[in-house]
Amino acid sequence: MKITSSAKQEKIRLNRNNIRTVSAALRAVLLFLILLSIILTLAPQRDFESYPKKEAAVISRVTITVNGKTKDMQLPCTIRTKKARTQVTVTFQVPKRAEARDMLYVKTVYCPLTVSLNGRTLAQLGDLSYYPSFMRDPATEVRFVALPSDAGERTITLTYLSPEGRDYIALHAPIIGKVGPVTSVLRQDRQFPFALALLQIFIGVSVMLVTASALRRESDIRAVFWLGLFSLCAGIWELGENNLTLLLFDKPALLYILDFMGLECLLIPFIRFLRCILDLTRARLIVPLDCLAAAAPIVSLTLQLTGTVPLYQSIKFFHILIPTGFLYILFHSLREYCRKRDSNSLHIVFSLLILFTSATLEALNYYLRLLWQNALLFEAGMTIFILYSGFLSVRYFYMTSRQRKKMETDMRMMTIEAREQKKHSLLIMENERKTRALRHDMRQSLIAIKSLAEQNNTAKLIRYIDSLVDHIPSTVRTYCDNPMINAIVSYYASACEQQGIEFEAHLAIAADDTAMQIQDVDLCAVFGNLLENALEACERMETGRRFVTLNSICHLNTLTIVMDNSYDGKAERSGELFRSGKRDNGEVGIGLSSIRGIARMYSGDARFDADGTVFRSSVYMHLQ
């Protein structure tokens, strides 16, 4: 099989790049695991090992009183209220197995809450006096409330006041037990989403930091930057929805803002990302949709800051806008796939379908309460989309990088080929010029010869003819059957002859590179670099015999090239190669490195040795 130089060079480079990529990925994973471990250890887990999990009791059966009507219900549940600040009372008995040091875990969503034990107030959550003036309802709060070790029957009353921006109250089941077991119950449901949120934030921040410096230089990098911002927004929203975050970070008002802003800003990087990787010129509404996605969060936040509409009300608009935006882009990406029928478009359609389905199911779950664990469906869909899109982006840049490097290699080889061909052309032109000059003088020479012949001056005639022979330019000598290699060798042979350098070459190179299984451009690079280095080494000699001897042979499917040339004896070795005499910094010569690199591409190698004033070069390459 024919092996191209660019493909083999790419294989060597890609192996090195793959090692660096894997190493960087392992360091990134390690950093994430360390970050995750630190954050998880900050969760309240005091005395976790000393208390069995069975000591945490989830209170699901309670008595609820609304507007004087009392009934037994099961938590979690939703209670409809006709007007704001309607009092909803939840009553239950503390389990008899509860002991001293027990805690009561409670959660309230946009409602002021008072926790009482036997009529005595233990704690108040959602006190608006601790919130900014623009918030008409408190944010979501969770808290551990210490239970007194009173003897006898203990009745806990949770008194909620319905929010102004909703016509219902979402009641969540309280938990009683030691801090460790209660936290364990919470982590059973929320630890995995919490870890996914941290992963998305880590990916988003890392990608944005890596790509930010290259945004202006590489337009393709923008797609990865927007994907990183999308991952960051998704992670912030998911953290805000997680109960563990509320336990770790007791800033409910700040989390409230970040939670909704993370979700409402999702469409901005999403649309920008897809505009970078998809041809959406046929999507006429994409620009208005992009503008709407950027303006809507600003309007929503402004309405909240002015106290007009809370974020948990304006989010209903985004429950329509986000799935609609996903569906619109999914439709046009499907059209793009039908038009192009390429695998990349199909991958994008698949990832968008997952994202749209999860967003639609999450919006339905928000209103129908199919699952009480909010954000789980959409979080799973976004995680799949981010990882899948990231994989597609990495693969795209990998393929693009390979193509660019291949083009650079081909251009470099074409430059070498053109340079060597130019040398051969110059040699032919010089001989042609001399031939024309000789032809111009031929008439006068023939007249002189005729005159000497008529005079029977044989000795002078012979001397004159000898001088003419000496001035006739020699033709370009054929050193091998390959015209490209012959041109290079002829050029350097002529250069050596002009400078009085002895030159001898015996080559066995086939005319067709397909028979050799080695590309002409690679052979040109090897012979050109060898002869150029030899000529320069001889030129630097001030005394002594100057010579260049070049030989090559094909035997047992191996091309062997051997060259000896004189030099001034000043050679400084660097590893297996020699430092360049043309560079002040003492770096290894590019020519020697190039020769070795090409030889290894063909499962061969190159060796260079200095023996007194003789520099020896040996190169071998396998033909198959």
XYZ file of C-alpha atoms in Angstrom:
624
model
C 0.000 0.000 0.000
C 1.265 3.461 -0.859
C 2.261 5.506 2.160
C 2.074 9.288 1.906
C 4.504 11.519 3.743
C 1.817 13.740 5.225
C -0.106 10.786 6.648
C 2.974 9.344 8.318
C 4.074 12.671 9.704
C 0.585 13.170 11.058
C 0.676 9.763 12.723
C 3.857 10.653 14.600
C 2.559 14.063 15.627
C -0.861 12.752 16.610
C 0.649 10.083 18.843
C 2.469 12.796 20.765
C -0.607 15.017 20.857
C -2.736 12.116 22.093
C -0.359 11.550 24.992
C -0.498 15.230 25.920
C -4.293 15.249 25.607
C -4.726 12.179 27.809
C -2.330 13.621 30.372
C -4.198 16.932 30.444
C -7.529 15.114 30.699
C -6.310 13.053 33.643
C -5.111 16.189 35.423
C -8.463 17.854 34.778
C -10.376 14.845 36.123
C -8.135 14.764 39.182
C -8.711 18.468 39.804
C -12.465 17.975 39.493
C -12.466 15.033 41.903
C -10.478 17.051 44.426
C -12.897 19.965 44.070
C -15.874 17.635 44.400
C -14.402 15.955 47.465
C -13.735 19.272 49.186
C -17.246 20.558 48.553
C -18.936 17.327 49.589
C -16.956 17.195 52.822
C -18.283 20.646 53.681
C -21.826 19.240 53.933
C -23.159 18.920 57.512
C -22.200 15.325 58.330
C -21.369 15.625 62.019
C -21.365 12.275 63.807
C -22.533 10.624 60.600
C -20.939 7.252 61.325
C -22.190 7.083 64.930
C -25.872 7.184 63.954
C -27.560 4.498 61.850
C -29.607 5.639 58.900
C -32.793 4.197 60.398
C -32.798 6.990 62.996
C -33.951 9.494 60.339
C -37.752 9.499 59.963
C -39.357 11.062 56.888
C -42.735 12.500 57.945
C -45.177 11.739 55.151
C -48.544 11.380 56.977
C -49.703 14.741 58.395
C -52.826 16.724 59.221
C -53.357 19.847 57.117
C -55.695 22.710 57.996
C -56.694 25.344 55.422
C -59.432 27.940 55.983
C -60.791 25.974 58.958
C -60.937 22.695 57.033
C -58.773 19.856 58.346
C -57.876 16.612 56.635
C -55.175 13.979 56.667
C -52.825 14.050 53.685
C -49.542 12.595 52.507
C -46.460 14.701 51.807
C -45.190 15.986 49.497
C -48.291 17.626 48.083
C -49.677 20.861 46.658
C -52.360 22.943 48.415
C -54.406 25.445 46.419
C -55.067 28.832 48.008
C -57.529 31.468 46.848
C -55.641 34.507 48.090
C -52.163 35.517 49.182
C -50.943 34.943 52.730
C -53.496 32.235 53.375
C -52.503 30.292 56.475
C -51.831 26.594 55.932
C -51.098 24.511 59.034
C -49.323 21.156 58.956
C -49.455 19.119 62.185
C -47.807 15.823 63.102
C -46.546 13.980 66.166
C -42.870 13.491 66.886
C -42.123 9.753 66.630
C -41.721 8.062 69.992
C -38.291 6.768 69.055
C -37.002 10.330 68.703
C -34.223 11.072 71.191
C -32.249 13.971 72.532
C -30.086 15.846 70.016
C -32.633 15.115 67.299
C -33.075 17.720 64.575
C -36.060 18.637 62.438
C -35.294 19.324 58.784
C -37.860 21.588 57.088
C -38.126 23.231 53.683
C -40.283 26.127 52.542
C -40.703 27.387 48.974
C -41.550 31.111 48.657
C -43.587 30.985 51.905
C -42.968 32.361 55.393
C -42.876 29.406 57.801
C -43.159 29.161 61.579
C -42.070 25.943 63.333
C -43.750 25.264 66.712
C -43.574 22.456 69.272
C -46.576 22.109 71.598
C -47.486 25.714 70.851
C -43.958 27.038 71.479
C -42.165 28.696 68.538
C -38.867 27.006 67.659
C -37.876 28.761 64.435
C -39.069 31.085 61.695
C -38.116 30.754 58.049
C -38.745 33.168 55.214
C -38.848 36.290 57.338
C -39.123 39.103 54.749
C -37.352 41.539 57.077
C -34.115 39.720 56.166
C -34.717 39.996 52.414
C -34.214 42.886 49.972
C -37.195 45.168 49.540
C -37.782 44.063 45.940
C -38.718 40.524 47.068
C -42.401 40.205 47.951
C -41.977 36.538 48.846
C -39.023 34.794 50.466
C -36.759 32.457 48.534
C -36.569 28.728 49.057
C -35.106 27.949 52.484
C -34.081 24.781 54.287
C -33.070 24.524 57.927
C -32.203 22.166 60.740
C -34.289 22.982 63.843
C -33.170 21.549 67.187
C -35.950 19.672 69.027
C -36.131 20.039 72.812
C -36.073 16.757 74.720
C -39.486 17.329 76.318
C -41.125 14.384 78.046
C -44.515 13.200 76.943
C -46.266 13.703 73.660
C -44.745 16.254 71.295
C -46.784 17.879 68.545
C -45.034 19.866 65.814
C -46.946 22.526 63.913
C -45.679 24.019 60.660
C -47.541 27.226 59.808
C -47.153 28.411 56.209
C -48.349 31.685 54.683
C -49.118 31.290 50.981
C -47.024 33.407 48.557
C -48.317 36.473 46.766
C -47.137 35.332 43.369
C -48.729 31.861 43.435
C -52.157 30.385 44.052
C -50.759 27.259 45.680
C -48.254 26.061 48.282
C -45.781 23.244 47.652
C -45.392 21.262 50.890
C -42.330 19.069 51.321
C -41.941 16.249 53.816
C -39.967 17.171 56.960
C -37.347 14.780 58.341
C -36.542 14.050 62.005
C -33.288 12.503 63.217
C -29.643 13.129 63.880
C -27.835 15.470 61.492
C -25.881 12.668 59.849
C -28.809 10.356 59.048
C -30.976 13.275 57.895
C -28.210 14.449 55.595
C -27.850 10.899 54.320
C -31.539 10.850 53.374
C -31.138 14.130 51.487
C -28.019 12.931 49.719
C -29.718 9.779 48.485
C -31.819 11.872 46.116
C -29.712 14.982 45.540
C -26.064 13.908 45.658
C -25.882 12.707 42.049
C -27.587 15.836 40.601
C -25.315 17.912 42.844
C -22.232 16.187 41.418
C -23.533 16.657 37.854
C -24.045 20.361 38.504
C -20.478 20.691 39.797
C -19.228 18.799 36.753
C -21.051 21.171 34.410
C -19.693 24.239 36.207
C -16.189 22.783 36.132
C -16.457 22.028 32.403
C -17.913 25.452 31.684
C -15.285 27.430 33.592
C -12.404 25.326 32.235
C -13.549 25.592 28.623
C -14.148 29.336 28.870
C -10.727 29.981 30.411
C -8.955 27.854 27.801
C -10.762 29.364 24.810
C -11.036 32.995 25.959
C -7.499 33.888 24.858
C -8.043 32.469 21.349
C -11.476 33.960 20.614
C -10.140 36.739 18.403
C -7.599 34.595 16.582
C -9.763 31.546 15.840
C -13.409 31.986 14.893
C -14.067 28.254 15.319
C -13.081 28.510 18.982
C -16.161 30.640 19.628
C -18.396 27.595 19.340
C -16.513 25.864 22.151
C -16.599 29.042 24.249
C -20.397 29.300 23.919
C -20.758 25.621 24.774
C -18.718 26.245 27.917
C -20.960 29.180 28.855
C -24.033 27.000 28.281
C -22.566 24.374 30.610
C -21.838 27.044 33.237
C -25.400 28.429 33.115
C -26.847 24.926 33.353
C -24.661 24.068 36.336
C -25.568 27.274 38.194
C -29.289 26.628 37.667
C -29.001 23.027 38.839
C -27.047 24.013 41.952
C -29.739 26.548 42.822
C -32.395 23.828 42.570
C -30.503 21.448 44.857
C -31.268 21.191 48.584
C -27.631 20.375 49.359
C -26.613 23.772 47.993
C -29.027 25.477 50.392
C -27.446 23.574 53.278
C -23.910 24.466 52.225
C -24.500 28.080 51.250
C -26.910 29.940 53.529
C -27.617 32.817 51.141
C -31.158 32.082 49.920
C -31.715 35.448 48.203
C -28.488 35.168 46.188
C -29.180 31.551 45.269
C -32.690 32.586 44.241
C -31.313 35.122 41.742
C -28.571 32.817 40.433
C -30.983 29.907 40.118
C -33.434 31.685 37.844
C -30.811 33.645 35.932
C -28.954 30.440 35.138
C -32.078 28.956 33.567
C -33.259 32.125 31.838
C -29.861 32.743 30.223
C -29.553 29.223 28.806
C -30.803 30.158 25.348
C -28.156 32.859 24.828
C -25.063 30.602 24.623
C -27.147 27.777 23.155
C -28.172 29.804 20.094
C -24.699 31.309 19.676
C -23.127 27.849 19.858
C -25.385 26.411 17.178
C -24.986 29.463 14.948
C -21.260 28.734 14.953
C -21.569 25.071 13.969
C -24.749 25.048 11.832
C -25.728 26.812 8.646
C -28.806 28.657 9.927
C -29.040 31.175 7.088
C -32.346 29.592 6.071
C -33.720 30.064 9.598
C -35.185 33.547 9.223
C -36.300 33.793 12.843
C -32.941 32.848 14.333
C -31.760 36.458 14.700
C -35.024 37.660 16.340
C -34.914 34.566 18.571
C -31.328 35.381 19.518
C -32.288 38.959 20.394
C -35.316 37.771 22.376
C -33.191 35.267 24.292
C -30.785 38.070 25.256
C -33.480 40.610 26.156
C -35.871 38.344 28.082
C -33.590 37.721 31.122
C -32.897 41.458 31.368
C -36.612 42.245 31.408
C -37.302 39.444 33.889
C -34.588 40.584 36.292
C -35.683 44.215 35.969
C -39.263 43.271 36.877
C -37.954 41.418 39.922
C -35.699 44.265 41.067
C -38.581 46.730 40.804
C -40.821 44.421 42.821
C -43.310 44.103 39.945
C -43.122 40.434 38.965
C -41.085 37.851 40.913
C -38.741 35.579 39.041
C -40.727 32.463 39.877
C -43.660 34.000 37.988
C -41.753 35.254 34.943
C -40.129 31.837 34.654
C -43.392 30.617 33.118
C -42.529 32.590 29.982
C -39.198 30.772 29.771
C -40.936 27.433 30.203
C -42.422 28.202 26.783
C -39.509 30.103 25.224
C -36.761 27.560 25.944
C -38.490 24.430 24.545
C -39.759 26.504 21.604
C -36.227 27.701 20.852
C -34.949 24.137 21.072
C -37.717 22.937 18.751
C -37.108 25.700 16.193
C -33.394 24.968 15.937
C -34.073 21.224 15.945
C -36.403 21.702 12.975
C -33.801 23.618 10.964
C -30.993 21.232 11.887
C -33.212 18.407 10.629
C -33.686 20.327 7.373
C -29.930 20.768 7.168
C -29.432 17.034 7.591
C -32.019 16.245 4.898
C -30.173 18.608 2.553
C -26.602 17.457 3.254
C -27.071 13.886 4.498
C -23.821 13.999 6.454
C -23.015 12.331 9.760
C -22.205 15.579 11.589
C -25.695 16.973 10.985
C -27.214 13.697 12.157
C -25.221 13.829 15.402
C -26.391 17.386 16.037
C -30.026 16.426 15.363
C -29.716 13.556 17.824
C -28.276 15.744 20.602
C -30.888 18.464 20.023
C -33.677 15.888 20.142
C -32.480 14.713 23.554
C -32.300 18.289 24.817
C -35.749 19.251 23.499
C -37.370 16.107 24.927
C -35.855 16.624 28.385
C -36.820 20.329 28.413
C -40.412 19.532 27.439
C -40.727 16.801 30.068
C -39.250 19.101 32.717
C -41.742 21.854 31.866
C -44.617 19.358 32.118
C -43.259 18.024 35.398
C -43.117 21.565 36.811
C -46.888 21.958 36.430
C -48.150 18.373 36.708
C -45.801 17.298 39.529
C -45.030 13.929 37.964
C -41.834 13.931 40.017
C -41.206 16.028 43.122
C -37.520 16.172 42.345
C -37.320 19.313 40.196
C -34.746 19.750 37.400
C -33.785 16.066 37.279
C -35.081 15.400 33.752
C -33.708 18.576 32.197
C -30.434 18.181 34.073
C -29.922 14.715 32.604
C -30.746 15.974 29.100
C -28.397 18.950 29.366
C -25.567 16.787 30.692
C -25.913 14.424 27.735
C -26.089 17.371 25.332
C -23.022 19.085 26.796
C -20.879 15.944 26.827
C -22.053 14.851 23.384
C -21.604 18.317 21.870
C -18.216 18.573 23.523
C -17.219 15.266 21.955
C -18.416 16.450 18.536
C -16.517 19.731 18.932
C -13.311 17.985 19.948
C -13.656 15.575 17.041
C -14.289 18.462 14.642
C -11.208 20.367 15.776
C -9.180 17.162 15.679
C -10.172 16.495 12.068
C -9.677 20.145 11.127
C -6.246 20.143 12.731
C -5.296 17.008 10.819
C -6.410 18.526 7.528
C -4.576 21.777 8.245
C -1.370 19.959 9.150
C -1.686 17.794 6.051
C -2.058 20.901 3.901
C 0.949 22.505 5.581
C 3.016 19.375 4.977
C 1.937 19.162 1.346
C 2.724 22.842 0.816
C 6.149 22.415 2.391
C 6.918 19.445 0.177
C 5.661 21.291 -2.893
C 7.983 24.152 -1.996
C 10.933 21.764 -1.759
C 9.990 20.168 -5.067
C 9.659 23.538 -6.786
C 12.984 24.716 -5.379
C 14.853 21.652 -6.593
C 13.146 21.824 -9.984
C 14.175 25.451 -10.244
C 17.785 24.477 -9.606
C 17.640 21.967 -12.432
C 16.021 24.501 -14.741
C 18.721 27.066 -13.978
C 21.384 24.511 -14.827
C 19.731 23.726 -18.172
C 19.294 27.433 -18.960
C 22.961 28.098 -18.257
C 24.030 25.301 -20.601
C 21.602 26.579 -23.243
C 23.070 30.081 -22.985
C 26.563 28.729 -23.457
C 25.385 26.649 -26.428
C 23.857 29.711 -28.123
C 27.056 31.671 -27.574
C 29.084 28.824 -29.040
C 26.753 28.599 -32.046
C 27.149 32.357 -32.566
C 30.917 31.969 -32.681
C 30.781 28.825 -34.805
C 31.032 30.713 -38.133
C 34.184 32.519 -37.092
C 35.636 29.275 -35.721
C 34.957 27.409 -38.949
C 36.597 30.199 -40.970
C 39.676 30.023 -38.735
C 39.823 26.221 -39.074
C 39.548 26.475 -42.873
C 42.349 29.033 -42.981
C 44.670 26.886 -40.849
C 43.874 23.837 -42.975
C 44.670 25.697 -46.201
C 47.985 26.753 -44.669
C 48.760 23.123 -43.723
C 49.524 24.383 -40.185
C 48.565 21.117 -38.480
C 50.016 21.812 -35.040
C 48.271 25.145 -34.667
C 45.033 23.653 -36.041
C 45.063 20.891 -33.414
C 45.680 23.378 -30.599
C 42.790 25.538 -31.823
C 40.396 22.571 -32.013
C 41.407 21.473 -28.484
C 40.564 24.933 -27.151
C 37.136 24.743 -28.798
C 36.456 21.357 -27.197
C 37.369 22.698 -23.770
C 34.850 25.518 -24.143
C 31.921 23.302 -25.163
C 29.547 23.043 -22.096
C 28.836 19.552 -20.846
C 25.277 18.261 -20.903
C 23.380 17.508 -17.728
C 24.609 14.137 -16.596
C 22.112 11.386 -15.821
C 22.808 9.963 -12.370
C 19.602 7.914 -12.013
C 16.301 7.195 -13.766
C 14.270 9.428 -11.455
C 14.096 12.910 -13.075
C 13.456 14.740 -9.812
C 16.398 13.168 -7.990
C 18.584 13.537 -11.071
C 17.805 17.263 -11.191
C 18.847 17.744 -7.573
C 22.054 15.707 -7.877
C 22.980 17.441 -11.157
C 22.534 20.851 -9.580
C 24.827 20.096 -6.651
C 27.310 18.278 -8.921
C 27.588 21.426 -11.046
C 27.939 23.582 -7.924
C 30.757 21.336 -6.672
C 32.499 21.446 -10.048
C 32.382 25.255 -10.114
C 34.028 25.415 -6.672
C 36.618 22.737 -7.341
C 35.015 20.117 -5.116
C 35.393 16.492 -6.190
C 31.962 14.945 -6.747
C 31.076 11.311 -7.383
C 27.628 9.696 -7.338
C 26.320 6.206 -8.096
C 22.549 5.979 -7.605
C 19.882 3.323 -8.117
C 16.574 5.190 -7.992
C 13.597 4.035 -10.066
C 11.846 6.505 -12.340
C 8.378 5.724 -10.904
C 7.807 6.430 -7.213
C 5.007 3.818 -7.145
C 7.610 1.131 -7.743
C 9.692 2.514 -4.891
C 6.700 2.991 -2.568
C 8.414 6.218 -1.452
C 7.119 9.590 -2.538
C 9.314 11.742 -4.807
C 8.881 14.716 -2.493
C 10.347 12.700 0.381
C 13.282 11.501 -1.706
C 13.885 15.070 -2.895
C 13.945 16.277 0.690
C 16.429 13.569 1.746
C 18.859 13.993 -1.178
C 18.506 17.778 -1.195
C 19.288 18.116 2.521
C 22.189 15.650 2.343
C 23.860 17.382 -0.611
C 23.175 20.889 0.672
C 24.818 20.061 4.012
C 27.775 18.438 2.220
C 28.295 21.427 -0.103
C 28.171 23.904 2.782
C 30.596 21.777 4.810
C 33.088 21.740 1.925
C 32.710 25.501 1.404
C 33.693 26.129 5.048
C 36.992 24.244 4.567
C 40.043 26.475 4.184
C 42.601 23.733 3.497
C 42.652 20.057 2.559
C 40.976 17.882 -0.048
C 37.322 18.696 -0.615
C 35.056 15.925 -1.883
C 31.508 14.531 -1.880
C 30.775 10.841 -2.526
C 27.149 9.729 -2.808
C 25.875 6.163 -3.303
C 22.480 4.455 -3.091
C 21.214 0.923 -3.624
C 17.884 -0.906 -3.433
C 18.174 -4.376 -1.908
C 15.710 -6.597 -0.010
C 12.944 -3.979 -0.192
C 15.196 -1.402 1.429
C 16.630 1.779 -0.061
C 20.037 2.569 1.426
C 21.751 5.942 0.907
C 25.367 6.484 1.976
C 27.293 9.744 1.621
C 30.774 10.799 2.683
C 31.958 14.384 2.492
C 34.896 16.329 3.782
C 34.513 19.030 6.424
C 36.692 21.224 8.614
C 36.637 18.797 11.552
C 34.561 21.100 13.741
C 31.386 19.202 14.638
C 29.505 19.396 17.932
C 27.233 16.449 18.669
C 23.822 16.890 20.297
C 22.475 13.467 21.174
C 22.410 11.378 18.015
C 22.551 14.448 15.743
C 24.896 17.413 15.291
C 24.436 21.084 15.994
C 24.064 23.354 12.992
C 27.077 25.417 11.997
C 24.745 28.067 10.503
C 22.910 28.837 13.776
C 24.315 30.991 16.530
C 22.103 29.358 19.170
C 23.662 25.954 18.540
C 20.415 24.167 17.762
C 20.311 20.861 15.893
C 20.234 21.373 12.133
C 16.824 21.303 10.509
C 18.191 19.299 7.578
C 19.416 16.403 9.722
C 16.176 16.347 11.725
C 14.149 16.351 8.517
C 16.168 13.470 7.048
C 15.709 11.350 10.173
C 11.996 12.193 10.386
C 11.351 11.137 6.778
C 13.389 7.948 7.202
C 11.401 6.940 10.277
C 8.148 7.585 8.420
C 9.143 4.713 6.163
C 10.142 2.424 9.059
C 13.784 3.335 8.603
C 16.342 5.548 10.301
C 19.330 7.815 9.708
C 22.778 7.885 11.277
C 25.414 10.617 11.157
C 29.048 10.249 12.271
C 32.126 12.461 12.214
C 35.440 10.695 11.565
C 38.320 13.136 11.594
C 37.681 15.397 8.613
C 35.136 13.057 6.993
C 31.430 13.341 7.763
C 29.502 10.126 7.104
C 25.727 9.968 6.545
C 23.715 6.744 6.302
C 19.979 6.572 5.580
C 17.759 3.570 4.991
C 14.032 3.359 4.220
C 11.798 0.352 3.673
C 10.067 0.243 0.306
C 6.934 -1.535 1.591
